[in-house]
Structures are given as C-alpha cells and as structure tokens.
C-alpha cells in the first residue's frame, strides 16, 4: 500500500522549468505516479485558460486548481467543480482600497466558455506592469468601466501589479482596511516583469481547494504530498502530509517544507515521484 494517495503540484517553478517547458523526464515520472493509482492535481496561480495547454502533454486526467485555489475545473469538459465566493460588498471595498492607492485591478470570472476569463477597467491602466499583462494577454479580458463602483457578478479573485515594494505596501493596506477578511500574497510570475498583489476572500488558498477534492475522494491530509516554490504554495506545503519545496523555491517556502528537492531545471519532481512510488 502506497503511503501517499494524492500529489498536488504547482506549475510555474515546479512542474515546468525556467523555459516554461514540461521535460520528458518529469512527464514520464508523473505518468508512473498516475499509473500507480496516485491522484495528481495541478494547483496554480495561473488562470484556467493559461493552465489548459499543459494538460494534453501530461496525458493524465487531472483536475485544475487555478487562481491560487479560487477556481477548480475539469479540463475534459470545462465543468466547474468549485468556485470561491467573493461577497460583492467586500469586493467593492477591496477594489476601492486598491484604487485609493493608485492602482487598477484585474478581476477573475468563471467565463471561459464565453471566450475570456478576466475584467479590466480601462486600457490605459495605472502601471506599466499591468499594461504589460494586458498586452501579453490579448482577447483574454473584457472591458468593464465601472469595475470599482459596480463590479460584475460571480467574481472569485483579483490582482493588481507594480513593483515589489508597491505591492507589499498595498498588501499591508488591504489587511489594515479589511482585517481578517482577505487572503493575499505578493509574488512574481516568471512570465511578467512586475509583482502581483493577488486577493481573494479569507480562507481561499490552494490548500483549501485541494482539501476539498481530497475529502470527496476519501483521502486524508496525511496521504497528500504537495510540491511548490512560491508563497502561494505555503499553505498546502504546511498542511500536507509531505510538504516539498523545490530547490529554486523562495526561502520562506523552504522553511515551511518537510523536504527540499532539486530545482525545476534539474527535474526535482522526478525525485518526488520516486519517493512516492517506494
């Protein structure tokens, strides 16, 4: 009997290397994990549409935990398995604080079937980092001019972008203005030059989504292995039966982990697969 029954894997900095590639060694190792009966879940900060291209190369039936736990979908039929709730009043207050600090927000919606997955308030956004994001994601969003005063319904998460210092200051302001009501983190995707301050309702994390799936499958926390490299991976790394940090992980992620493996450019996930199959 294998000790671990569920493997939760971050994408950027974990599943893919620094060139955004899924290596043959990692793909084969994960196929063996799946063949052994261990469930695999991809848990990422990416939007759903940005995660989909990795599913076919993996060749594994995997649910996708996206937007850092706020949206879970089945890529086979794009069915929504879970969507976090962001109270409209709390969302407006959050967007107002972001705007008062001089930043525009981008907010996520479960609208993949409509051909887009986020809303933005204007094209001439407040920072060059956010402008870069819109330029690199053409036709993925919808213009919503009244985003702060009257946001669209069924929003589950959002973010803004700037320098690391700006985003850390904004994160502090959000928690001061809305204590114990938000979950936030500041990180940088390797795809963009700027740092993101991501926000969702309190309690929404990659771990909350993974735990929900595990309960449905009858899998206990002690039988879950979670692997990641950035701050939005810390809740799942701390809570899982085996929490693993990649060799390229942030220092605070390594501090939270039970085990540190090689980097994403050295196929660190292969080491994880080998341990789970013992």
mmCIF file of C-alpha atoms in Angstrom:
data_model
loop_
_atom_site.group_PDB
_atom_site.id
_atom_site.type_symbol
_atom_site.label_atom_id
_atom_site.label_comp_id
_atom_site.label_asym_id
_atom_site.label_seq_id
_atom_site.Cartn_x
_atom_site.Cartn_y
_atom_site.Cartn_z
ATOM 1 C CA UNK A 1 0.000 0.000 0.000
ATOM 2 C CA UNK A 2 1.443 3.369 -1.036
ATOM 3 C CA UNK A 3 1.645 5.912 1.753
ATOM 4 C CA UNK A 4 0.622 8.887 -0.409
ATOM 5 C CA UNK A 5 -2.540 8.882 -2.498
ATOM 6 C CA UNK A 6 -2.644 12.460 -3.840
ATOM 7 C CA UNK A 7 0.112 14.582 -5.350
ATOM 8 C CA UNK A 8 -0.595 18.328 -5.625
ATOM 9 C CA UNK A 9 1.815 20.150 -7.926
ATOM 10 C CA UNK A 10 2.376 23.845 -8.512
ATOM 11 C CA UNK A 11 3.119 24.768 -12.126
ATOM 12 C CA UNK A 12 5.476 27.748 -12.539
ATOM 13 C CA UNK A 13 8.804 26.985 -10.918
ATOM 14 C CA UNK A 14 7.743 23.414 -10.142
ATOM 15 C CA UNK A 15 6.107 21.430 -12.962
ATOM 16 C CA UNK A 16 7.734 23.468 -15.731
ATOM 17 C CA UNK A 17 11.333 24.629 -15.899
ATOM 18 C CA UNK A 18 12.653 28.163 -16.311
ATOM 19 C CA UNK A 19 11.920 27.963 -20.057
ATOM 20 C CA UNK A 20 8.265 27.077 -19.348
ATOM 21 C CA UNK A 21 8.868 23.515 -20.559
ATOM 22 C CA UNK A 22 7.496 20.234 -19.261
ATOM 23 C CA UNK A 23 10.531 17.975 -19.610
ATOM 24 C CA UNK A 24 10.278 14.368 -20.837
ATOM 25 C CA UNK A 25 11.725 13.069 -17.549
ATOM 26 C CA UNK A 26 9.098 14.857 -15.492
ATOM 27 C CA UNK A 27 6.295 13.775 -17.820
ATOM 28 C CA UNK A 28 7.328 10.107 -17.614
ATOM 29 C CA UNK A 29 7.721 10.261 -13.824
ATOM 30 C CA UNK A 30 4.235 11.700 -13.355
ATOM 31 C CA UNK A 31 2.754 9.107 -15.718
ATOM 32 C CA UNK A 32 4.186 6.400 -13.458
ATOM 33 C CA UNK A 33 2.705 8.105 -10.416
ATOM 34 C CA UNK A 34 -0.723 8.164 -12.052
ATOM 35 C CA UNK A 35 -0.410 4.534 -13.197
ATOM 36 C CA UNK A 36 0.297 3.556 -9.579
ATOM 37 C CA UNK A 37 -3.111 4.944 -8.591
ATOM 38 C CA UNK A 38 -1.934 8.188 -7.007
ATOM 39 C CA UNK A 39 -4.215 11.082 -7.948
ATOM 40 C CA UNK A 40 -2.499 14.158 -9.392
ATOM 41 C CA UNK A 41 -3.828 17.696 -9.061
ATOM 42 C CA UNK A 42 -2.278 20.754 -10.687
ATOM 43 C CA UNK A 43 -2.544 23.722 -8.319
ATOM 44 C CA UNK A 44 -1.510 27.045 -9.808
ATOM 45 C CA UNK A 45 -1.884 30.785 -9.605
ATOM 46 C CA UNK A 46 -2.481 30.810 -13.370
ATOM 47 C CA UNK A 47 -5.849 31.467 -14.927
ATOM 48 C CA UNK A 48 -7.732 28.407 -16.157
ATOM 49 C CA UNK A 49 -7.116 29.153 -19.846
ATOM 50 C CA UNK A 50 -3.382 29.539 -19.176
ATOM 51 C CA UNK A 51 -3.281 26.145 -17.449
ATOM 52 C CA UNK A 52 -5.080 24.112 -20.100
ATOM 53 C CA UNK A 53 -2.146 23.811 -22.567
ATOM 54 C CA UNK A 54 -0.262 21.656 -20.041
ATOM 55 C CA UNK A 55 -2.972 19.030 -19.691
ATOM 56 C CA UNK A 56 -2.574 17.349 -23.088
ATOM 57 C CA UNK A 57 1.231 16.942 -22.851
ATOM 58 C CA UNK A 58 0.829 15.351 -19.419
ATOM 59 C CA UNK A 59 -1.591 12.780 -20.773
ATOM 60 C CA UNK A 60 -3.222 12.451 -17.343
ATOM 61 C CA UNK A 61 -6.774 13.124 -16.214
ATOM 62 C CA UNK A 62 -6.138 15.898 -13.669
ATOM 63 C CA UNK A 63 -8.452 18.476 -12.087
ATOM 64 C CA UNK A 64 -7.085 22.008 -12.309
ATOM 65 C CA UNK A 65 -6.911 24.168 -9.205
ATOM 66 C CA UNK A 66 -6.446 27.648 -10.653
ATOM 67 C CA UNK A 67 -6.224 31.258 -9.426
ATOM 68 C CA UNK A 68 -4.446 30.037 -6.280
ATOM 69 C CA UNK A 69 -7.381 27.887 -5.194
ATOM 70 C CA UNK A 70 -10.297 30.129 -6.139
ATOM 71 C CA UNK A 71 -11.458 28.114 -9.184
ATOM 72 C CA UNK A 72 -11.363 24.356 -9.766
ATOM 73 C CA UNK A 73 -12.357 22.933 -13.148
ATOM 74 C CA UNK A 74 -12.378 19.647 -15.013
ATOM 75 C CA UNK A 75 -10.396 20.161 -18.258
ATOM 76 C CA UNK A 76 -12.164 17.279 -20.006
ATOM 77 C CA UNK A 77 -15.452 19.177 -20.278
ATOM 78 C CA UNK A 78 -14.556 22.550 -18.648
ATOM 79 C CA UNK A 79 -17.067 21.829 -15.892
ATOM 80 C CA UNK A 80 -16.655 23.964 -12.765
ATOM 81 C CA UNK A 81 -16.019 21.765 -9.735
ATOM 82 C CA UNK A 82 -15.684 24.649 -7.278
ATOM 83 C CA UNK A 83 -15.693 28.437 -7.395
ATOM 84 C CA UNK A 84 -14.883 30.598 -4.385
ATOM 85 C CA UNK A 85 -17.375 33.255 -3.372
ATOM 86 C CA UNK A 86 -16.289 36.897 -3.149
ATOM 87 C CA UNK A 87 -19.029 38.912 -1.473
ATOM 88 C CA UNK A 88 -19.932 41.900 -3.668
ATOM 89 C CA UNK A 89 -19.666 44.358 -0.790
ATOM 90 C CA UNK A 90 -16.261 43.051 0.248
ATOM 91 C CA UNK A 91 -15.125 43.053 -3.371
ATOM 92 C CA UNK A 92 -16.124 46.709 -3.819
ATOM 93 C CA UNK A 93 -14.318 47.704 -0.626
ATOM 94 C CA UNK A 94 -11.222 45.802 -1.756
ATOM 95 C CA UNK A 95 -11.220 47.407 -5.199
ATOM 96 C CA UNK A 96 -11.744 50.834 -3.620
ATOM 97 C CA UNK A 97 -8.664 50.449 -1.401
ATOM 98 C CA UNK A 98 -6.609 49.341 -4.401
ATOM 99 C CA UNK A 99 -7.844 52.366 -6.389
ATOM 100 C CA UNK A 100 -7.185 54.770 -3.485
ATOM 101 C CA UNK A 101 -3.551 53.657 -3.551
ATOM 102 C CA UNK A 102 -3.282 54.493 -7.243
ATOM 103 C CA UNK A 103 -3.684 51.067 -8.836
ATOM 104 C CA UNK A 104 -6.156 49.487 -11.220
ATOM 105 C CA UNK A 105 -7.415 45.968 -10.560
ATOM 106 C CA UNK A 106 -7.976 42.990 -12.793
ATOM 107 C CA UNK A 107 -10.658 40.602 -11.541
ATOM 108 C CA UNK A 108 -11.240 36.970 -12.458
ATOM 109 C CA UNK A 109 -14.536 35.451 -13.595
ATOM 110 C CA UNK A 110 -15.594 31.918 -14.459
ATOM 111 C CA UNK A 111 -16.306 32.867 -18.061
ATOM 112 C CA UNK A 112 -14.011 30.578 -20.059
ATOM 113 C CA UNK A 113 -16.985 29.327 -22.079
ATOM 114 C CA UNK A 114 -17.613 32.927 -23.171
ATOM 115 C CA UNK A 115 -14.087 33.306 -24.505
ATOM 116 C CA UNK A 116 -12.468 35.363 -21.728
ATOM 117 C CA UNK A 117 -11.597 34.999 -18.046
ATOM 118 C CA UNK A 118 -10.951 38.444 -16.541
ATOM 119 C CA UNK A 119 -12.281 42.004 -16.470
ATOM 120 C CA UNK A 120 -10.227 45.206 -16.572
ATOM 121 C CA UNK A 121 -11.362 48.839 -16.030
ATOM 122 C CA UNK A 122 -9.505 50.606 -18.887
ATOM 123 C CA UNK A 123 -6.749 50.099 -21.415
ATOM 124 C CA UNK A 124 -4.535 52.927 -20.115
ATOM 125 C CA UNK A 125 -4.020 51.162 -16.782
ATOM 126 C CA UNK A 126 -2.130 52.692 -13.888
ATOM 127 C CA UNK A 127 1.224 50.861 -14.090
ATOM 128 C CA UNK A 128 3.494 49.671 -16.880
ATOM 129 C CA UNK A 129 3.492 46.234 -15.248
ATOM 130 C CA UNK A 130 -0.277 45.960 -15.605
ATOM 131 C CA UNK A 131 -0.085 47.329 -19.143
ATOM 132 C CA UNK A 132 2.396 44.574 -19.972
ATOM 133 C CA UNK A 133 -0.050 41.992 -18.599
ATOM 134 C CA UNK A 134 -2.852 43.230 -20.860
ATOM 135 C CA UNK A 135 -0.529 43.344 -23.865
ATOM 136 C CA UNK A 136 0.565 39.747 -23.263
ATOM 137 C CA UNK A 137 -2.996 38.504 -22.810
ATOM 138 C CA UNK A 138 -4.884 39.999 -25.760
ATOM 139 C CA UNK A 139 -8.529 38.990 -26.156
ATOM 140 C CA UNK A 140 -8.485 37.240 -22.758
ATOM 141 C CA UNK A 141 -10.296 40.027 -20.902
ATOM 142 C CA UNK A 142 -13.366 42.248 -21.138
ATOM 143 C CA UNK A 143 -13.547 45.985 -20.576
ATOM 144 C CA UNK A 144 -15.741 46.912 -17.569
ATOM 145 C CA UNK A 145 -15.515 50.707 -16.986
ATOM 146 C CA UNK A 146 -17.464 50.699 -13.692
ATOM 147 C CA UNK A 147 -15.293 47.945 -12.225
ATOM 148 C CA UNK A 148 -14.761 49.597 -8.824
ATOM 149 C CA UNK A 149 -18.243 51.012 -8.208
ATOM 150 C CA UNK A 150 -20.252 48.196 -9.785
ATOM 151 C CA UNK A 151 -18.136 45.067 -10.421
ATOM 152 C CA UNK A 152 -19.619 42.208 -12.466
ATOM 153 C CA UNK A 153 -21.173 39.250 -10.615
ATOM 154 C CA UNK A 154 -19.541 35.961 -9.594
ATOM 155 C CA UNK A 155 -16.005 37.297 -9.255
ATOM 156 C CA UNK A 156 -13.803 34.954 -7.219
ATOM 157 C CA UNK A 157 -10.380 36.680 -7.095
ATOM 158 C CA UNK A 158 -8.313 39.550 -8.473
ATOM 159 C CA UNK A 159 -4.951 41.272 -8.504
ATOM 160 C CA UNK A 160 -3.008 44.365 -9.415
ATOM 161 C CA UNK A 161 0.637 44.825 -10.413
ATOM 162 C CA UNK A 162 3.573 47.083 -9.686
ATOM 163 C CA UNK A 163 6.995 46.899 -8.073
ATOM 164 C CA UNK A 164 7.601 44.516 -5.192
ATOM 165 C CA UNK A 165 7.710 47.384 -2.700
ATOM 166 C CA UNK A 166 4.466 48.881 -4.002
ATOM 167 C CA UNK A 167 2.676 45.543 -3.801
ATOM 168 C CA UNK A 168 3.900 44.772 -0.294
ATOM 169 C CA UNK A 169 2.713 48.205 0.862
ATOM 170 C CA UNK A 170 -0.656 47.653 -0.806
ATOM 171 C CA UNK A 171 -0.997 44.226 0.787
ATOM 172 C CA UNK A 172 -0.418 45.826 4.199
ATOM 173 C CA UNK A 173 -3.044 48.484 3.452
ATOM 174 C CA UNK A 174 -5.599 45.856 2.419
ATOM 175 C CA UNK A 175 -5.201 43.968 5.669
ATOM 176 C CA UNK A 176 -5.355 47.173 7.685
ATOM 177 C CA UNK A 177 -8.528 48.297 5.951
ATOM 178 C CA UNK A 178 -10.192 44.868 5.850
ATOM 179 C CA UNK A 179 -8.758 42.872 8.764
ATOM 180 C CA UNK A 180 -9.315 39.090 8.648
ATOM 181 C CA UNK A 181 -11.470 39.383 5.530
ATOM 182 C CA UNK A 182 -8.966 38.760 2.728
ATOM 183 C CA UNK A 183 -6.354 36.248 1.713
ATOM 184 C CA UNK A 184 -3.481 37.914 -0.149
ATOM 185 C CA UNK A 185 0.017 37.213 -1.360
ATOM 186 C CA UNK A 186 2.672 39.119 -3.285
ATOM 187 C CA UNK A 187 4.642 37.213 -5.885
ATOM 188 C CA UNK A 188 6.109 37.480 -9.376
ATOM 189 C CA UNK A 189 5.184 35.186 -12.221
ATOM 190 C CA UNK A 190 8.220 34.324 -14.387
ATOM 191 C CA UNK A 191 6.154 35.418 -17.381
ATOM 192 C CA UNK A 192 5.963 39.090 -16.314
ATOM 193 C CA UNK A 193 8.372 41.748 -15.083
ATOM 194 C CA UNK A 194 6.134 43.110 -12.331
ATOM 195 C CA UNK A 195 4.986 41.750 -8.994
ATOM 196 C CA UNK A 196 1.355 40.842 -8.346
ATOM 197 C CA UNK A 197 -0.660 41.509 -5.240
ATOM 198 C CA UNK A 198 -3.375 38.858 -5.503
ATOM 199 C CA UNK A 199 -6.504 38.943 -3.364
ATOM 200 C CA UNK A 200 -9.458 36.683 -2.624
ATOM 201 C CA UNK A 201 -11.832 36.139 0.267
ATOM 202 C CA UNK A 202 -10.283 34.942 3.524
ATOM 203 C CA UNK A 203 -9.650 31.195 3.608
ATOM 204 C CA UNK A 204 -9.273 30.752 -0.148
ATOM 205 C CA UNK A 205 -5.936 29.060 -0.854
ATOM 206 C CA UNK A 206 -4.556 26.257 -2.962
ATOM 207 C CA UNK A 207 -4.795 24.074 0.136
ATOM 208 C CA UNK A 208 -8.496 24.822 0.705
ATOM 209 C CA UNK A 209 -9.248 23.627 -2.836
ATOM 210 C CA UNK A 210 -7.001 20.565 -2.593
ATOM 211 C CA UNK A 211 -8.502 19.616 0.767
ATOM 212 C CA UNK A 212 -11.991 19.878 -0.722
ATOM 213 C CA UNK A 213 -11.047 17.478 -3.552
ATOM 214 C CA UNK A 214 -9.304 15.093 -1.150
ATOM 215 C CA UNK A 215 -12.391 14.878 1.055
ATOM 216 C CA UNK A 216 -14.527 13.993 -1.967
ATOM 217 C CA UNK A 217 -12.074 11.208 -2.824
ATOM 218 C CA UNK A 218 -11.793 9.930 0.750
ATOM 219 C CA UNK A 219 -8.138 10.892 1.070
ATOM 220 C CA UNK A 220 -6.798 12.125 4.412
ATOM 221 C CA UNK A 221 -4.403 15.035 4.828
ATOM 222 C CA UNK A 222 -1.620 12.669 5.896
ATOM 223 C CA UNK A 223 -1.847 10.954 2.485
ATOM 224 C CA UNK A 224 -1.300 14.151 0.479
ATOM 225 C CA UNK A 225 2.032 15.320 -0.919
ATOM 226 C CA UNK A 226 2.204 18.977 -2.034
ATOM 227 C CA UNK A 227 5.069 20.498 -4.023
ATOM 228 C CA UNK A 228 5.744 24.165 -4.804
ATOM 229 C CA UNK A 229 8.171 27.055 -4.913
ATOM 230 C CA UNK A 230 6.419 30.357 -4.102
ATOM 231 C CA UNK A 231 4.491 31.998 -1.275
ATOM 232 C CA UNK A 232 1.044 30.935 -2.520
ATOM 233 C CA UNK A 233 2.217 27.322 -2.083
ATOM 234 C CA UNK A 234 2.992 27.692 1.625
ATOM 235 C CA UNK A 235 -0.496 26.764 2.960
ATOM 236 C CA UNK A 236 -0.551 23.460 1.059
ATOM 237 C CA UNK A 237 3.085 22.666 1.852
ATOM 238 C CA UNK A 238 2.500 23.245 5.574
ATOM 239 C CA UNK A 239 -0.761 21.282 5.753
ATOM 240 C CA UNK A 240 0.012 18.260 3.550
ATOM 241 C CA UNK A 241 1.340 15.001 4.970
ATOM 242 C CA UNK A 242 4.515 15.643 2.975
ATOM 243 C CA UNK A 243 5.309 19.229 2.032
ATOM 244 C CA UNK A 244 8.043 19.616 -0.578
ATOM 245 C CA UNK A 245 9.895 22.738 -1.709
ATOM 246 C CA UNK A 246 11.764 22.901 -4.992
ATOM 247 C CA UNK A 247 15.447 23.798 -4.916
ATOM 248 C CA UNK A 248 14.576 27.107 -6.598
ATOM 249 C CA UNK A 249 11.883 27.937 -4.014
ATOM 250 C CA UNK A 250 11.667 31.160 -2.030
ATOM 251 C CA UNK A 251 13.400 30.952 1.401
ATOM 252 C CA UNK A 252 10.095 31.105 3.320
ATOM 253 C CA UNK A 253 8.759 28.213 1.227
ATOM 254 C CA UNK A 254 11.807 26.097 2.012
ATOM 255 C CA UNK A 255 11.368 26.942 5.702
ATOM 256 C CA UNK A 256 7.794 25.597 5.589
ATOM 257 C CA UNK A 257 8.702 22.337 3.827
ATOM 258 C CA UNK A 258 9.449 18.864 5.168
ATOM 259 C CA UNK A 259 11.800 18.143 2.278
ATOM 260 C CA UNK A 260 13.715 20.153 -0.340
ATOM 261 C CA UNK A 261 14.444 18.576 -3.727
ATOM 262 C CA UNK A 262 16.420 19.706 -6.759
ATOM 263 C CA UNK A 263 15.319 22.726 -8.776
ATOM 264 C CA UNK A 264 12.782 22.822 -11.599
ATOM 265 C CA UNK A 265 15.703 22.981 -14.050
ATOM 266 C CA UNK A 266 17.054 19.732 -12.548
ATOM 267 C CA UNK A 267 13.791 17.742 -12.692
ATOM 268 C CA UNK A 268 13.193 17.958 -8.965
ATOM 269 C CA UNK A 269 9.723 16.468 -9.423
ATOM 270 C CA UNK A 270 11.324 13.202 -10.554
ATOM 271 C CA UNK A 271 12.762 12.834 -7.036
ATOM 272 C CA UNK A 272 9.300 13.374 -5.575
ATOM 273 C CA UNK A 273 7.786 10.735 -7.870
ATOM 274 C CA UNK A 274 10.479 8.215 -6.923
ATOM 275 C CA UNK A 275 9.819 8.722 -3.225
ATOM 276 C CA UNK A 276 6.053 8.406 -3.597
ATOM 277 C CA UNK A 277 6.402 5.143 -5.533
ATOM 278 C CA UNK A 278 8.611 3.445 -2.948
#
